[in-house]
């Protein structure tokens, strides 16, 4: 991997951060914002169809750029900005990471930076959120646009910024990065390892952050998405994009995993011990009255109040290997638990389970919806679990009424795109081209 990342941005202007004595800075601690420091809400899988979630999460389908490009989503978090600012968005933070950030900010030898892939349009709301928590980073960095209108991919932008930090702060000998996206964690590790080959004193640590997803209130989310579709449809004709409509009561049958299981898969992928998994689940869960005082349950996101659903008895699987497919799905190799003594799955001589075979489940990172197959299977990265690491995974079959987003009228695109267009850098209606011609 090359250490030089040319994205057409020139050099970063650190002078706007105020005076910093570069001779005193020995370490840099870089914090990601979304789902790392702050638990940004995701589209609720219990409300939307799979197609609707795909439309909302994509950056280049809706004219406003989708869920993570619309400042209204952050503004709608909890009970809204006016209420949440007074209570510092309580309950929406990863408090362990907040504590680490406070320590980084306190130390005079550390450059503490908040680095996000969001653009400058989010500066107002993001700075309001972190200020309410009393987090005074030396720098809050948003993705920049090149003079020619080019928007770099978030990963390349962050790597470019790392280089700029090392160029300006010459005495840094240690880097610590807090990040939640698996592909970024892997790329940062490879890039920093390559840097360490040329500079033996360039130590680094990457903290993989894994927290259960959080969601907006049902009525807030419905109103928000309706507004996003209205805004899109006003701009769509001039951008030659299709019009979309909100559709209610779509019957669907889906296979899902509970939120707690989604959290477990994520932590297992990042090699976080089981004890820490359960501690993290406990810290981010709502306790319900139970005969077992030690029983902790993660509350599932709320369902539409005016629609019904029913859940079939779940199926149990013995997880033998895990991996990922891009930043979209966790991949799970599993054996049906029927026929095995589940209490003995950790014993090597008893649980003779083929770890490289069995059923492959694709579990959506953001929603927990399970698919049985994906077209391009070459993008998987597998980690075989030792017997002591195996666990019993439950999947549920649910028939429900959900909401959907569909074409407002028949639409035939004049251009043909493949599923690889997202990673190939197709233009975003909001941000313009993501790669140079």
Coordinates of C-alpha atoms in Angstrom, one line a residue, residues 186-335:
X186 CA -8.2 -2.9 8.0
X187 CA -7.0 -0.2 5.6
X188 CA -5.7 2.0 8.4
X189 CA -3.8 -1.0 9.9
X190 CA -2.2 -1.8 6.5
X191 CA -1.3 1.8 5.9
X192 CA 0.2 2.4 9.3
X193 CA 2.1 -0.9 9.2
X194 CA 3.7 0.2 5.9
X195 CA 4.6 3.5 7.5
X196 CA 6.2 1.7 10.5
X197 CA 8.5 -0.2 8.1
X198 CA 10.0 3.2 7.1
X199 CA 9.9 4.6 10.6
X200 CA 10.5 2.1 13.4
X201 CA 9.4 4.6 16.0
X202 CA 6.0 5.1 14.4
X203 CA 3.9 3.1 16.9
X204 CA 0.1 2.9 16.3
X205 CA -3.0 1.4 17.9
X206 CA -6.4 1.1 16.3
X207 CA -9.4 0.7 18.6
X208 CA -12.3 -1.1 16.9
X209 CA -15.6 0.3 18.2
X210 CA -18.6 -1.9 18.3
X211 CA -21.9 -0.8 19.7
X212 CA -25.5 -1.8 19.2
X213 CA -27.4 0.3 16.6
X214 CA -29.8 3.0 17.8
X215 CA -32.9 4.4 16.1
X216 CA -35.1 7.5 15.9
X217 CA -38.7 7.5 17.3
X218 CA -41.2 6.0 14.9
X219 CA -43.2 9.1 14.1
X220 CA -40.1 11.2 13.8
X221 CA -38.5 8.7 11.3
X222 CA -41.6 8.5 9.2
X223 CA -41.9 12.3 9.0
X224 CA -38.2 12.6 8.3
X225 CA -38.3 10.2 5.4
X226 CA -41.4 11.8 4.0
X227 CA -39.6 15.1 4.0
X228 CA -36.5 13.5 2.3
X229 CA -38.7 12.2 -0.5
X230 CA -40.5 15.5 -1.0
X231 CA -37.2 17.3 -1.2
X232 CA -35.8 14.7 -3.6
X233 CA -38.9 14.9 -5.9
X234 CA -38.5 18.7 -6.1
X235 CA -35.0 18.4 -7.4
X236 CA -35.3 15.1 -9.3
X237 CA -36.6 16.5 -12.7
X238 CA -33.6 18.9 -13.1
X239 CA -31.2 16.1 -12.2
X240 CA -32.9 13.6 -14.4
X241 CA -33.6 11.3 -11.5
X242 CA -36.7 9.2 -10.8
X243 CA -39.5 10.4 -8.5
X244 CA -40.2 8.3 -5.4
X245 CA -43.3 7.8 -3.3
X246 CA -44.0 6.5 0.3
X247 CA -45.9 3.3 0.3
X248 CA -47.6 1.9 3.5
X249 CA -48.4 -1.6 4.6
X250 CA -46.2 -3.7 2.4
X251 CA -46.4 -7.4 3.4
X252 CA -43.0 -9.0 3.7
X253 CA -41.4 -12.1 5.2
X254 CA -37.9 -11.6 6.5
X255 CA -35.3 -13.5 8.4
X256 CA -33.6 -11.4 11.1
X257 CA -31.2 -11.7 14.1
X258 CA -31.9 -9.9 17.3
X259 CA -30.0 -6.6 18.1
X260 CA -28.0 -8.4 20.8
X261 CA -26.8 -11.0 18.2
X262 CA -25.9 -8.3 15.7
X263 CA -23.7 -6.7 18.5
X264 CA -22.2 -10.1 19.3
X265 CA -21.2 -10.8 15.7
X266 CA -19.5 -7.4 15.4
X267 CA -17.5 -7.7 18.6
X268 CA -16.4 -11.3 17.7
X269 CA -15.1 -10.0 14.4
X270 CA -13.0 -7.4 16.2
X271 CA -11.6 -10.0 18.6
X272 CA -13.3 -8.5 21.7
X273 CA -13.5 -11.1 24.5
X274 CA -16.9 -12.4 25.5
X275 CA -16.7 -10.8 28.9
X276 CA -16.2 -7.4 27.3
X277 CA -19.0 -8.1 24.8
X278 CA -21.5 -8.7 27.6
X279 CA -20.2 -5.7 29.6
X280 CA -20.8 -3.5 26.5
X281 CA -24.2 -5.0 25.9
X282 CA -25.1 -4.3 29.6
X283 CA -23.8 -0.8 29.4
X284 CA -26.0 0.0 26.4
X285 CA -29.1 -1.9 27.3
X286 CA -32.4 -1.1 28.9
X287 CA -33.1 -3.4 31.9
X288 CA -36.5 -4.9 32.2
X289 CA -38.1 -6.5 35.3
X290 CA -37.1 -10.1 35.4
X291 CA -37.0 -13.0 37.9
X292 CA -33.3 -13.1 37.1
X293 CA -31.8 -9.9 38.4
X294 CA -28.7 -10.5 36.2
X295 CA -30.7 -10.8 33.0
X296 CA -30.0 -8.0 30.6
X297 CA -32.0 -7.5 27.4
X298 CA -31.3 -5.1 24.6
X299 CA -34.6 -3.5 23.6
X300 CA -35.5 -4.0 20.0
X301 CA -36.4 -0.9 18.0
X302 CA -40.1 0.0 18.0
X303 CA -42.5 -1.3 15.4
X304 CA -45.1 0.7 13.5
X305 CA -48.0 1.2 15.9
X306 CA -50.7 0.7 13.2
X307 CA -49.3 -2.4 11.6
X308 CA -49.1 -6.0 12.8
X309 CA -46.4 -8.6 12.5
X310 CA -45.9 -12.1 13.7
X311 CA -42.7 -14.0 14.4
X312 CA -42.3 -17.7 13.7
X313 CA -40.2 -19.9 16.1
X314 CA -36.6 -19.1 15.7
X315 CA -33.8 -21.4 14.5
X316 CA -30.6 -22.0 16.3
X317 CA -27.2 -22.1 14.6
X318 CA -23.7 -23.0 15.8
X319 CA -21.4 -20.2 14.5
X320 CA -18.1 -21.6 13.3
X321 CA -16.6 -18.7 11.2
X322 CA -17.3 -15.0 10.7
X323 CA -16.3 -12.4 8.1
X324 CA -17.5 -9.4 6.3
X325 CA -18.8 -8.4 2.9
X326 CA -17.7 -4.8 2.2
X327 CA -19.2 -2.6 4.9
X328 CA -22.7 -3.9 4.3
X329 CA -23.0 -7.5 5.7
X330 CA -21.4 -9.7 8.3
X331 CA -20.9 -13.1 6.9
X332 CA -21.5 -16.1 9.2
X333 CA -20.7 -19.7 8.5
X334 CA -22.9 -21.8 10.7
X335 CA -24.2 -25.3 11.3

